[in-house]
Amino acid sequence: EAQVTQNPRYLITVTGKKLTVTCSQNMNHEYMSWYRQDPGLGLRQIYYSMNVEVTDKGDVPEGYKVSRKEKRNFPLILESPSPNQTSLYFCASRRGLAGRETQYFGPGTRLLVL
Amino acid sequence: GQQLNQSPQSMFIQEGEDVSMNCTSSSIFNTWLWYKQDPGEGPVLLIALYKAGELTSNGRLTAQFGITRKDSFLNISASIPSDVGIYFCAVSNYGGSQGNLIFGKGTKLSVKP
């Protein structure tokens, strides 16, 4: 089954404790992206990647890192999480680069930073 | 950054009623998309619009890409309880980083049986 998977689905952590949220897709998609969803703000893009070893900042990249060493994986790294990073995070992937391809979303990771 | 204005922010309707929501932008975009997010899940694409003036249906859903390429609406006819969720509009242009999607803030739909 074609899908985007994220782990963990739920995470409670404390300020400053490094964490990684994994994202994997099995569709051989070139494009992958991370979003955060907050009440009243919709989906905001954190980082995106157009292919292996090619990453770029989205609209809200501060406090996050990503890597794209393999095509299928695009982990989101919070080196020193803070409470304002409490949010619902979505990974997404898409075949190709143009806006005409359907973008598929993972199930989400709900993060609480205390 | 660029923003999409999506309205209404939320809707509370009775089962069987029709629903209409819209999305506007100050900039021109070549692609307009409508996504639905069910509670506890990620957004799923409902309808994609690629041509100005295009009217597209998907079951009880109908969406139109405005002729000015600055707006779109989504209609749901004869709503049912499973229509509950958050509906997002999204836009992009073709190619490279311009293929990034910009999302509206969503319309939260509640349906009373």
mmCIF file with all atom_site columns, C-alpha atoms in Angstrom:
data_model
loop_
_atom_site.group_PDB
_atom_site.id
_atom_site.type_symbol
_atom_site.label_atom_id
_atom_site.label_alt_id
_atom_site.label_comp_id
_atom_site.label_asym_id
_atom_site.label_entity_id
_atom_site.label_seq_id
_atom_site.pdbx_PDB_ins_code
_atom_site.Cartn_x
_atom_site.Cartn_y
_atom_site.Cartn_z
_atom_site.occupancy
_atom_site.B_iso_or_equiv
_atom_site.pdbx_formal_charge
_atom_site.auth_seq_id
_atom_site.auth_comp_id
_atom_site.auth_asym_id
_atom_site.auth_atom_id
_atom_site.pdbx_PDB_model_num
ATOM 1   C CA . GLU A 1 1   ? 0.000   0.000  0.000   1.00 0.00 ? 1   GLU A CA 1
ATOM 2   C CA . ALA A 1 2   ? 1.312   3.421  -1.011  1.00 0.00 ? 2   ALA A CA 1
ATOM 3   C CA . GLN A 1 3   ? 1.756   5.515  2.085   1.00 0.00 ? 3   GLN A CA 1
ATOM 4   C CA . VAL A 1 4   ? 3.648   8.070  4.127   1.00 0.00 ? 4   VAL A CA 1
ATOM 5   C CA . THR A 1 5   ? 4.471   6.897  7.639   1.00 0.00 ? 5   THR A CA 1
ATOM 6   C CA . GLN A 1 6   ? 5.545   8.936  10.633  1.00 0.00 ? 6   GLN A CA 1
ATOM 7   C CA . ASN A 1 7   ? 6.905   7.890  14.002  1.00 0.00 ? 7   ASN A CA 1
ATOM 8   C CA . PRO A 1 8   ? 6.139   8.427  16.736  1.00 0.00 ? 8   PRO A CA 1
ATOM 9   C CA . ARG A 1 9   ? 2.470   9.387  16.451  1.00 0.00 ? 9   ARG A CA 1
ATOM 10  C CA . TYR A 1 10  ? 2.454   10.979 19.893  1.00 0.00 ? 10  TYR A CA 1
ATOM 11  C CA . LEU A 1 11  ? 5.342   12.346 21.920  1.00 0.00 ? 11  LEU A CA 1
ATOM 12  C CA . ILE A 1 12  ? 5.661   14.179 25.210  1.00 0.00 ? 12  ILE A CA 1
ATOM 13  C CA . THR A 1 13  ? 9.078   15.587 25.989  1.00 0.00 ? 13  THR A CA 1
ATOM 14  C CA . VAL A 1 14  ? 10.789  18.282 28.031  1.00 0.00 ? 14  VAL A CA 1
ATOM 15  C CA . THR A 1 15  ? 12.442  21.493 26.970  1.00 0.00 ? 15  THR A CA 1
ATOM 16  C CA . GLY A 1 16  ? 15.928  20.984 25.570  1.00 0.00 ? 16  GLY A CA 1
ATOM 17  C CA . LYS A 1 17  ? 15.826  17.237 25.042  1.00 0.00 ? 17  LYS A CA 1
ATOM 18  C CA . LYS A 1 18  ? 16.733  16.491 21.441  1.00 0.00 ? 18  LYS A CA 1
ATOM 19  C CA . LEU A 1 19  ? 14.220  14.494 19.464  1.00 0.00 ? 19  LEU A CA 1
ATOM 20  C CA . THR A 1 20  ? 13.727  13.148 15.964  1.00 0.00 ? 20  THR A CA 1
ATOM 21  C CA . VAL A 1 21  ? 10.459  12.475 14.172  1.00 0.00 ? 21  VAL A CA 1
ATOM 22  C CA . THR A 1 22  ? 10.909  10.027 11.338  1.00 0.00 ? 22  THR A CA 1
ATOM 23  C CA . CYS A 1 23  ? 9.104   10.137 8.011   1.00 0.00 ? 23  CYS A CA 1
ATOM 24  C CA . SER A 1 24  ? 9.217   7.482  5.335   1.00 0.00 ? 24  SER A CA 1
ATOM 25  C CA . GLN A 1 25  ? 7.443   7.057  2.006   1.00 0.00 ? 25  GLN A CA 1
ATOM 26  C CA . ASN A 1 26  ? 7.284   3.972  -0.210  1.00 0.00 ? 26  ASN A CA 1
ATOM 27  C CA . MET A 1 27  ? 6.261   5.690  -3.446  1.00 0.00 ? 27  MET A CA 1
ATOM 28  C CA . ASN A 1 28  ? 9.741   6.661  -4.703  1.00 0.00 ? 28  ASN A CA 1
ATOM 29  C CA . HIS A 1 29  ? 8.738   10.328 -4.504  1.00 0.00 ? 29  HIS A CA 1
ATOM 30  C CA . GLU A 1 30  ? 11.361  12.990 -5.115  1.00 0.00 ? 30  GLU A CA 1
ATOM 31  C CA . TYR A 1 31  ? 9.677   15.764 -3.125  1.00 0.00 ? 31  TYR A CA 1
ATOM 32  C CA . MET A 1 32  ? 9.142   15.585 0.635   1.00 0.00 ? 32  MET A CA 1
ATOM 33  C CA . SER A 1 33  ? 8.055   18.236 3.086   1.00 0.00 ? 33  SER A CA 1
ATOM 34  C CA . TRP A 1 34  ? 7.313   18.908 6.754   1.00 0.00 ? 34  TRP A CA 1
ATOM 35  C CA . TYR A 1 35  ? 4.431   21.043 8.045   1.00 0.00 ? 35  TYR A CA 1
ATOM 36  C CA . ARG A 1 36  ? 3.179   22.064 11.420  1.00 0.00 ? 36  ARG A CA 1
ATOM 37  C CA . GLN A 1 37  ? -0.504  22.606 12.135  1.00 0.00 ? 37  GLN A CA 1
ATOM 38  C CA . ASP A 1 38  ? -1.633  24.957 14.856  1.00 0.00 ? 38  ASP A CA 1
ATOM 39  C CA . PRO A 1 39  ? -5.173  26.097 15.728  1.00 0.00 ? 39  PRO A CA 1
ATOM 40  C CA . GLY A 1 40  ? -6.201  29.082 13.640  1.00 0.00 ? 40  GLY A CA 1
ATOM 41  C CA . LEU A 1 41  ? -2.968  29.033 11.615  1.00 0.00 ? 41  LEU A CA 1
ATOM 42  C CA . GLY A 1 42  ? -3.556  26.151 9.235   1.00 0.00 ? 42  GLY A CA 1
ATOM 43  C CA . LEU A 1 43  ? -0.614  24.230 7.784   1.00 0.00 ? 43  LEU A CA 1
ATOM 44  C CA . ARG A 1 44  ? 2.739   26.000 7.671   1.00 0.00 ? 44  ARG A CA 1
ATOM 45  C CA . GLN A 1 45  ? 5.728   24.565 5.876   1.00 0.00 ? 45  GLN A CA 1
ATOM 46  C CA . ILE A 1 46  ? 8.873   23.970 7.941   1.00 0.00 ? 46  ILE A CA 1
ATOM 47  C CA . TYR A 1 47  ? 11.329  22.437 5.452   1.00 0.00 ? 47  TYR A CA 1
ATOM 48  C CA . TYR A 1 48  ? 11.155  20.707 2.132   1.00 0.00 ? 48  TYR A CA 1
ATOM 49  C CA . SER A 1 49  ? 13.395  18.554 -0.016  1.00 0.00 ? 49  SER A CA 1
ATOM 50  C CA . MET A 1 50  ? 13.364  18.263 -3.777  1.00 0.00 ? 50  MET A CA 1
ATOM 51  C CA . ASN A 1 51  ? 15.621  15.210 -3.836  1.00 0.00 ? 51  ASN A CA 1
ATOM 52  C CA . VAL A 1 52  ? 18.373  13.384 -1.974  1.00 0.00 ? 52  VAL A CA 1
ATOM 53  C CA . GLU A 1 53  ? 20.808  15.807 -0.325  1.00 0.00 ? 53  GLU A CA 1
ATOM 54  C CA . VAL A 1 54  ? 18.688  18.799 -1.443  1.00 0.00 ? 54  VAL A CA 1
ATOM 55  C CA . THR A 1 55  ? 16.808  20.553 1.353   1.00 0.00 ? 55  THR A CA 1
ATOM 56  C CA . ASP A 1 56  ? 15.500  24.076 1.807   1.00 0.00 ? 56  ASP A CA 1
ATOM 57  C CA . LYS A 1 57  ? 13.702  26.202 4.363   1.00 0.00 ? 57  LYS A CA 1
ATOM 58  C CA . GLY A 1 58  ? 9.978   26.686 4.323   1.00 0.00 ? 58  GLY A CA 1
ATOM 59  C CA . ASP A 1 59  ? 8.063   29.439 6.085   1.00 0.00 ? 59  ASP A CA 1
ATOM 60  C CA . VAL A 1 60  ? 8.806   28.483 9.717   1.00 0.00 ? 60  VAL A CA 1
ATOM 61  C CA . PRO A 1 61  ? 12.202  26.704 9.837   1.00 0.00 ? 61  PRO A CA 1
ATOM 62  C CA . GLU A 1 62  ? 13.550  28.181 13.092  1.00 0.00 ? 62  GLU A CA 1
ATOM 63  C CA . GLY A 1 63  ? 14.354  25.514 15.676  1.00 0.00 ? 63  GLY A CA 1
ATOM 64  C CA . TYR A 1 64  ? 14.211  22.612 13.216  1.00 0.00 ? 64  TYR A CA 1
ATOM 65  C CA . LYS A 1 65  ? 16.665  20.636 11.115  1.00 0.00 ? 65  LYS A CA 1
ATOM 66  C CA . VAL A 1 66  ? 16.124  18.021 8.434   1.00 0.00 ? 66  VAL A CA 1
ATOM 67  C CA . SER A 1 67  ? 18.209  15.629 6.389   1.00 0.00 ? 67  SER A CA 1
ATOM 68  C CA . ARG A 1 68  ? 17.634  13.691 3.180   1.00 0.00 ? 68  ARG A CA 1
ATOM 69  C CA . LYS A 1 69  ? 20.296  11.009 2.924   1.00 0.00 ? 69  LYS A CA 1
ATOM 70  C CA . GLU A 1 70  ? 17.965  8.536  1.241   1.00 0.00 ? 70  GLU A CA 1
ATOM 71  C CA . LYS A 1 71  ? 15.054  9.142  -1.087  1.00 0.00 ? 71  LYS A CA 1
ATOM 72  C CA . ARG A 1 72  ? 12.484  7.433  1.113   1.00 0.00 ? 72  ARG A CA 1
ATOM 73  C CA . ASN A 1 73  ? 13.338  9.082  4.465   1.00 0.00 ? 73  ASN A CA 1
ATOM 74  C CA . PHE A 1 74  ? 13.068  12.686 5.628   1.00 0.00 ? 74  PHE A CA 1
ATOM 75  C CA . PRO A 1 75  ? 13.515  12.978 9.400   1.00 0.00 ? 75  PRO A CA 1
ATOM 76  C CA . LEU A 1 76  ? 12.651  16.154 11.314  1.00 0.00 ? 76  LEU A CA 1
ATOM 77  C CA . ILE A 1 77  ? 15.095  17.002 14.086  1.00 0.00 ? 77  ILE A CA 1
ATOM 78  C CA . LEU A 1 78  ? 14.461  19.289 17.040  1.00 0.00 ? 78  LEU A CA 1
ATOM 79  C CA . GLU A 1 79  ? 17.883  19.856 18.600  1.00 0.00 ? 79  GLU A CA 1
ATOM 80  C CA . SER A 1 80  ? 16.568  21.742 21.628  1.00 0.00 ? 80  SER A CA 1
ATOM 81  C CA . PRO A 1 81  ? 12.768  21.658 21.715  1.00 0.00 ? 81  PRO A CA 1
ATOM 82  C CA . SER A 1 82  ? 10.885  24.516 23.315  1.00 0.00 ? 82  SER A CA 1
ATOM 83  C CA . PRO A 1 83  ? 7.222   24.773 24.376  1.00 0.00 ? 83  PRO A CA 1
ATOM 84  C CA . ASN A 1 84  ? 6.357   26.883 21.313  1.00 0.00 ? 84  ASN A CA 1
ATOM 85  C CA . GLN A 1 85  ? 7.138   23.823 19.204  1.00 0.00 ? 85  GLN A CA 1
ATOM 86  C CA . THR A 1 86  ? 4.199   21.997 20.738  1.00 0.00 ? 86  THR A CA 1
ATOM 87  C CA . SER A 1 87  ? 2.151   21.250 17.660  1.00 0.00 ? 87  SER A CA 1
ATOM 88  C CA . LEU A 1 88  ? 0.798   18.679 15.234  1.00 0.00 ? 88  LEU A CA 1
ATOM 89  C CA . TYR A 1 89  ? 3.376   17.782 12.602  1.00 0.00 ? 89  TYR A CA 1
ATOM 90  C CA . PHE A 1 90  ? 2.753   16.344 9.151   1.00 0.00 ? 90  PHE A CA 1
ATOM 91  C CA . CYS A 1 91  ? 5.165   14.886 6.672   1.00 0.00 ? 91  CYS A CA 1
ATOM 92  C CA . ALA A 1 92  ? 4.164   14.845 3.007   1.00 0.00 ? 92  ALA A CA 1
ATOM 93  C CA . SER A 1 93  ? 5.574   13.537 -0.247  1.00 0.00 ? 93  SER A CA 1
ATOM 94  C CA . ARG A 1 94  ? 4.930   14.048 -3.929  1.00 0.00 ? 94  ARG A CA 1
ATOM 95  C CA . ARG A 1 95  ? 6.193   12.637 -7.201  1.00 0.00 ? 95  ARG A CA 1
ATOM 96  C CA . GLY A 1 96  ? 8.148   15.232 -9.151  1.00 0.00 ? 96  GLY A CA 1
ATOM 97  C CA . LEU A 1 97  ? 8.541   18.895 -8.458  1.00 0.00 ? 97  LEU A CA 1
ATOM 98  C CA . ALA A 1 98  ? 5.700   20.604 -10.244 1.00 0.00 ? 98  ALA A CA 1
ATOM 99  C CA . GLY A 1 99  ? 2.495   21.626 -8.572  1.00 0.00 ? 99  GLY A CA 1
ATOM 100 C CA . ARG A 1 100 ? 0.459   19.252 -10.726 1.00 0.00 ? 100 ARG A CA 1
ATOM 101 C CA . GLU A 1 101 ? 1.354   16.138 -8.748  1.00 0.00 ? 101 GLU A CA 1
ATOM 102 C CA . THR A 1 102 ? -0.811  14.943 -5.869  1.00 0.00 ? 102 THR A CA 1
ATOM 103 C CA . GLN A 1 103 ? 0.761   15.487 -2.474  1.00 0.00 ? 103 GLN A CA 1
ATOM 104 C CA . TYR A 1 104 ? 0.237   12.723 0.085   1.00 0.00 ? 104 TYR A CA 1
ATOM 105 C CA . PHE A 1 105 ? 0.312   13.347 3.827   1.00 0.00 ? 105 PHE A CA 1
ATOM 106 C CA . GLY A 1 106 ? 1.330   11.132 6.709   1.00 0.00 ? 106 GLY A CA 1
ATOM 107 C CA . PRO A 1 107 ? -0.995  10.555 9.686   1.00 0.00 ? 107 PRO A CA 1
ATOM 108 C CA . GLY A 1 108 ? 0.610   13.229 11.855  1.00 0.00 ? 108 GLY A CA 1
ATOM 109 C CA . THR A 1 109 ? 2.761   13.395 14.990  1.00 0.00 ? 109 THR A CA 1
ATOM 110 C CA . ARG A 1 110 ? 1.358   15.204 17.973  1.00 0.00 ? 110 ARG A CA 1
ATOM 111 C CA . LEU A 1 111 ? 4.181   16.735 20.035  1.00 0.00 ? 111 LEU A CA 1
ATOM 112 C CA . LEU A 1 112 ? 3.937   18.249 23.487  1.00 0.00 ? 112 LEU A CA 1
ATOM 113 C CA . VAL A 1 113 ? 6.993   20.035 24.850  1.00 0.00 ? 113 VAL A CA 1
ATOM 114 C CA . LEU A 1 114 ? 6.842   20.737 28.587  1.00 0.00 ? 114 LEU A CA 1
ATOM 115 C CA . GLY B 2 1   ? 4.729   35.474 2.823   1.00 0.00 ? 1   GLY B CA 1
ATOM 116 C CA . GLN B 2 2   ? 1.799   34.972 0.530   1.00 0.00 ? 2   GLN B CA 1
ATOM 117 C CA . GLN B 2 3   ? -1.506  34.303 2.214   1.00 0.00 ? 3   GLN B CA 1
ATOM 118 C CA . LEU B 2 4   ? -4.755  32.681 1.341   1.00 0.00 ? 4   LEU B CA 1
ATOM 119 C CA . ASN B 2 5   ? -7.972  33.958 2.862   1.00 0.00 ? 5   ASN B CA 1
ATOM 120 C CA . GLN B 2 6   ? -10.276 31.060 3.509   1.00 0.00 ? 6   GLN B CA 1
ATOM 121 C CA . SER B 2 7   ? -13.820 31.529 4.760   1.00 0.00 ? 7   SER B CA 1
ATOM 122 C CA . PRO B 2 8   ? -15.771 30.836 6.752   1.00 0.00 ? 8   PRO B CA 1
ATOM 123 C CA . GLN B 2 9   ? -13.482 29.782 9.584   1.00 0.00 ? 9   GLN B CA 1
ATOM 124 C CA . SER B 2 10  ? -16.066 27.311 10.869  1.00 0.00 ? 10  SER B CA 1
ATOM 125 C CA . MET B 2 11  ? -19.557 26.106 10.012  1.00 0.00 ? 11  MET B CA 1
ATOM 126 C CA . PHE B 2 12  ? -22.220 24.301 11.993  1.00 0.00 ? 12  PHE B CA 1
ATOM 127 C CA . ILE B 2 13  ? -24.899 22.818 9.764   1.00 0.00 ? 13  ILE B CA 1
ATOM 128 C CA . GLN B 2 14  ? -27.716 20.334 9.829   1.00 0.00 ? 14  GLN B CA 1
ATOM 129 C CA . GLU B 2 15  ? -27.389 17.035 7.978   1.00 0.00 ? 15  GLU B CA 1
ATOM 130 C CA . GLY B 2 16  ? -28.806 17.385 4.476   1.00 0.00 ? 16  GLY B CA 1
ATOM 131 C CA . GLU B 2 17  ? -27.905 21.046 4.066   1.00 0.00 ? 17  GLU B CA 1
ATOM 132 C CA . ASP B 2 18  ? -25.628 22.303 1.324   1.00 0.00 ? 18  ASP B CA 1
ATOM 133 C CA . VAL B 2 19  ? -22.277 23.847 2.222   1.00 0.00 ? 19  VAL B CA 1
ATOM 134 C CA . SER B 2 20  ? -20.228 26.499 0.474   1.00 0.00 ? 20  SER B CA 1
ATOM 135 C CA . MET B 2 21  ? -16.752 27.735 1.342   1.00 0.00 ? 21  MET B CA 1
ATOM 136 C CA . ASN B 2 22  ? -14.260 29.836 -0.540  1.00 0.00 ? 22  ASN B CA 1
ATOM 137 C CA . CYS B 2 23  ? -10.655 30.835 -0.791  1.00 0.00 ? 23  CYS B CA 1
ATOM 138 C CA . THR B 2 24  ? -9.106  34.028 -2.169  1.00 0.00 ? 24  THR B CA 1
ATOM 139 C CA . SER B 2 25  ? -5.602  35.256 -2.832  1.00 0.00 ? 25  SER B CA 1
ATOM 140 C CA . SER B 2 26  ? -4.023  38.573 -3.724  1.00 0.00 ? 26  SER B CA 1
ATOM 141 C CA . SER B 2 27  ? -1.703  36.750 -6.145  1.00 0.00 ? 27  SER B CA 1
ATOM 142 C CA . ILE B 2 28  ? -2.345  34.626 -9.209  1.00 0.00 ? 28  ILE B CA 1
ATOM 143 C CA . PHE B 2 29  ? -1.802  30.872 -8.912  1.00 0.00 ? 29  PHE B CA 1
ATOM 144 C CA . ASN B 2 30  ? -1.914  28.175 -11.580 1.00 0.00 ? 30  ASN B CA 1
ATOM 145 C CA . THR B 2 31  ? -3.072  25.357 -9.342  1.00 0.00 ? 31  THR B CA 1
ATOM 146 C CA . TRP B 2 32  ? -5.850  25.361 -6.767  1.00 0.00 ? 32  TRP B CA 1
ATOM 147 C CA . LEU B 2 33  ? -6.446  22.350 -4.553  1.00 0.00 ? 33  LEU B CA 1
ATOM 148 C CA . TRP B 2 34  ? -8.985  21.368 -1.928  1.00 0.00 ? 34  TRP B CA 1
ATOM 149 C CA . TYR B 2 35  ? -8.007  18.982 0.858   1.00 0.00 ? 35  TYR B CA 1
ATOM 150 C CA . LYS B 2 36  ? -10.028 17.441 3.670   1.00 0.00 ? 36  LYS B CA 1
ATOM 151 C CA . GLN B 2 37  ? -8.618  16.497 7.051   1.00 0.00 ? 37  GLN B CA 1
ATOM 152 C CA . ASP B 2 38  ? -10.623 13.970 9.028   1.00 0.00 ? 38  ASP B CA 1
ATOM 153 C CA . PRO B 2 39  ? -10.223 14.155 12.798  1.00 0.00 ? 39  PRO B CA 1
ATOM 154 C CA . GLY B 2 40  ? -6.924  12.549 13.851  1.00 0.00 ? 40  GLY B CA 1
ATOM 155 C CA . GLU B 2 41  ? -5.621  12.084 10.317  1.00 0.00 ? 41  GLU B CA 1
ATOM 156 C CA . GLY B 2 42  ? -3.585  13.853 7.666   1.00 0.00 ? 42  GLY B CA 1
ATOM 157 C CA . PRO B 2 43  ? -5.140  15.917 4.856   1.00 0.00 ? 43  PRO B CA 1
ATOM 158 C CA . VAL B 2 44  ? -6.357  14.059 1.783   1.00 0.00 ? 44  VAL B CA 1
ATOM 159 C CA . LEU B 2 45  ? -6.763  15.615 -1.651  1.00 0.00 ? 45  LEU B CA 1
ATOM 160 C CA . LEU B 2 46  ? -10.386 16.052 -2.743  1.00 0.00 ? 46  LEU B CA 1
ATOM 161 C CA . ILE B 2 47  ? -10.239 18.079 -5.931  1.00 0.00 ? 47  ILE B CA 1
ATOM 162 C CA . ALA B 2 48  ? -7.460  19.599 -8.055  1.00 0.00 ? 48  ALA B CA 1
ATOM 163 C CA . LEU B 2 49  ? -8.068  22.542 -10.394 1.00 0.00 ? 49  LEU B CA 1
ATOM 164 C CA . TYR B 2 50  ? -5.549  23.483 -13.077 1.00 0.00 ? 50  TYR B CA 1
ATOM 165 C CA . LYS B 2 51  ? -7.429  25.710 -15.510 1.00 0.00 ? 51  LYS B CA 1
ATOM 166 C CA . ALA B 2 52  ? -8.978  29.120 -14.873 1.00 0.00 ? 52  ALA B CA 1
ATOM 167 C CA . GLY B 2 53  ? -12.767 28.867 -14.982 1.00 0.00 ? 53  GLY B CA 1
ATOM 168 C CA . GLU B 2 54  ? -12.659 25.089 -14.551 1.00 0.00 ? 54  GLU B CA 1
ATOM 169 C CA . LEU B 2 55  ? -15.585 23.522 -12.683 1.00 0.00 ? 55  LEU B CA 1
ATOM 170 C CA . THR B 2 56  ? -14.917 20.028 -11.337 1.00 0.00 ? 56  THR B CA 1
ATOM 171 C CA . SER B 2 57  ? -17.100 17.593 -9.430  1.00 0.00 ? 57  SER B CA 1
ATOM 172 C CA . ASN B 2 58  ? -16.246 14.645 -7.211  1.00 0.00 ? 58  ASN B CA 1
ATOM 173 C CA . GLY B 2 59  ? -19.443 13.004 -6.010  1.00 0.00 ? 59  GLY B CA 1
ATOM 174 C CA . ARG B 2 60  ? -21.307 15.530 -3.866  1.00 0.00 ? 60  ARG B CA 1
ATOM 175 C CA . LEU B 2 61  ? -18.380 17.948 -4.054  1.00 0.00 ? 61  LEU B CA 1
ATOM 176 C CA . THR B 2 62  ? -18.043 20.675 -6.658  1.00 0.00 ? 62  THR B CA 1
ATOM 177 C CA . ALA B 2 63  ? -15.165 23.129 -6.921  1.00 0.00 ? 63  ALA B CA 1
ATOM 178 C CA . GLN B 2 64  ? -14.402 25.969 -9.292  1.00 0.00 ? 64  GLN B CA 1
ATOM 179 C CA . PHE B 2 65  ? -11.151 27.708 -10.201 1.00 0.00 ? 65  PHE B CA 1
ATOM 180 C CA . GLY B 2 66  ? -11.910 31.407 -10.518 1.00 0.00 ? 66  GLY B CA 1
ATOM 181 C CA . ILE B 2 67  ? -11.435 33.064 -13.888 1.00 0.00 ? 67  ILE B CA 1
ATOM 182 C CA . THR B 2 68  ? -9.029  35.611 -12.374 1.00 0.00 ? 68  THR B CA 1
ATOM 183 C CA . ARG B 2 69  ? -6.921  32.734 -10.933 1.00 0.00 ? 69  ARG B CA 1
ATOM 184 C CA . LYS B 2 70  ? -7.178  34.436 -7.543  1.00 0.00 ? 70  LYS B CA 1
ATOM 185 C CA . ASP B 2 71  ? -10.025 32.486 -5.998  1.00 0.00 ? 71  ASP B CA 1
ATOM 186 C CA . SER B 2 72  ? -11.852 29.183 -5.733  1.00 0.00 ? 72  SER B CA 1
ATOM 187 C CA . PHE B 2 73  ? -14.927 27.819 -4.036  1.00 0.00 ? 73  PHE B CA 1
ATOM 188 C CA . LEU B 2 74  ? -15.926 24.377 -2.792  1.00 0.00 ? 74  LEU B CA 1
ATOM 189 C CA . ASN B 2 75  ? -19.545 23.279 -2.482  1.00 0.00 ? 75  ASN B CA 1
ATOM 190 C CA . ILE B 2 76  ? -20.808 20.175 -0.720  1.00 0.00 ? 76  ILE B CA 1
ATOM 191 C CA . SER B 2 77  ? -24.361 19.145 -1.470  1.00 0.00 ? 77  SER B CA 1
ATOM 192 C CA . ALA B 2 78  ? -26.663 17.235 0.900   1.00 0.00 ? 78  ALA B CA 1
ATOM 193 C CA . SER B 2 79  ? -24.149 17.045 3.747   1.00 0.00 ? 79  SER B CA 1
ATOM 194 C CA . ILE B 2 80  ? -23.803 13.866 5.807   1.00 0.00 ? 80  ILE B CA 1
ATOM 195 C CA . PRO B 2 81  ? -22.131 13.277 9.195   1.00 0.00 ? 81  PRO B CA 1
ATOM 196 C CA . SER B 2 82  ? -18.920 11.919 7.620   1.00 0.00 ? 82  SER B CA 1
ATOM 197 C CA . ASP B 2 83  ? -18.369 15.307 5.949   1.00 0.00 ? 83  ASP B CA 1
ATOM 198 C CA . VAL B 2 84  ? -17.163 16.529 9.348   1.00 0.00 ? 84  VAL B CA 1
ATOM 199 C CA . GLY B 2 85  ? -13.570 17.714 9.280   1.00 0.00 ? 85  GLY B CA 1
ATOM 200 C CA . ILE B 2 86  ? -11.350 20.608 8.295   1.00 0.00 ? 86  ILE B CA 1
ATOM 201 C CA . TYR B 2 87  ? -11.293 21.657 4.649   1.00 0.00 ? 87  TYR B CA 1
ATOM 202 C CA . PHE B 2 88  ? -8.168  23.358 3.360   1.00 0.00 ? 88  PHE B CA 1
ATOM 203 C CA . CYS B 2 89  ? -7.596  25.163 0.133   1.00 0.00 ? 89  CYS B CA 1
ATOM 204 C CA . ALA B 2 90  ? -4.044  25.158 -1.214  1.00 0.00 ? 90  ALA B CA 1
ATOM 205 C CA . VAL B 2 91  ? -2.323  26.828 -4.131  1.00 0.00 ? 91  VAL B CA 1
ATOM 206 C CA . SER B 2 92  ? 0.893   26.534 -6.061  1.00 0.00 ? 92  SER B CA 1
ATOM 207 C CA . ASN B 2 93  ? 2.576   27.419 -9.320  1.00 0.00 ? 93  ASN B CA 1
ATOM 208 C CA . TYR B 2 94  ? 4.472   25.024 -11.524 1.00 0.00 ? 94  TYR B CA 1
ATOM 209 C CA . GLY B 2 95  ? 8.062   23.926 -11.188 1.00 0.00 ? 95  GLY B CA 1
ATOM 210 C CA . GLY B 2 96  ? 10.921  23.924 -8.668  1.00 0.00 ? 96  GLY B CA 1
ATOM 211 C CA . SER B 2 97  ? 10.321  25.539 -5.315  1.00 0.00 ? 97  SER B CA 1
ATOM 212 C CA . GLN B 2 98  ? 7.271   27.218 -6.769  1.00 0.00 ? 98  GLN B CA 1
ATOM 213 C CA . GLY B 2 99  ? 5.694   23.789 -6.545  1.00 0.00 ? 99  GLY B CA 1
ATOM 214 C CA . ASN B 2 100 ? 5.461   24.258 -2.783  1.00 0.00 ? 100 ASN B CA 1
ATOM 215 C CA . LEU B 2 101 ? 1.888   24.332 -1.612  1.00 0.00 ? 101 LEU B CA 1
ATOM 216 C CA . ILE B 2 102 ? 0.549   27.322 0.321   1.00 0.00 ? 102 ILE B CA 1
ATOM 217 C CA . PHE B 2 103 ? -2.377  26.402 2.542   1.00 0.00 ? 103 PHE B CA 1
ATOM 218 C CA . GLY B 2 104 ? -5.314  28.394 3.778   1.00 0.00 ? 104 GLY B CA 1
ATOM 219 C CA . LYS B 2 105 ? -6.166  28.324 7.469   1.00 0.00 ? 105 LYS B CA 1
ATOM 220 C CA . GLY B 2 106 ? -9.009  25.880 6.959   1.00 0.00 ? 106 GLY B CA 1
ATOM 221 C CA . THR B 2 107 ? -12.768 25.739 7.352   1.00 0.00 ? 107 THR B CA 1
ATOM 222 C CA . LYS B 2 108 ? -13.920 23.502 10.181  1.00 0.00 ? 108 LYS B CA 1
ATOM 223 C CA . LEU B 2 109 ? -17.199 21.801 9.313   1.00 0.00 ? 109 LEU B CA 1
ATOM 224 C CA . SER B 2 110 ? -19.512 20.314 11.905  1.00 0.00 ? 110 SER B CA 1
ATOM 225 C CA . VAL B 2 111 ? -22.618 18.407 10.828  1.00 0.00 ? 111 VAL B CA 1
ATOM 226 C CA . LYS B 2 112 ? -25.495 17.784 13.197  1.00 0.00 ? 112 LYS B CA 1
ATOM 227 C CA . PRO B 2 113 ? -27.379 14.544 12.485  1.00 0.00 ? 113 PRO B CA 1
#
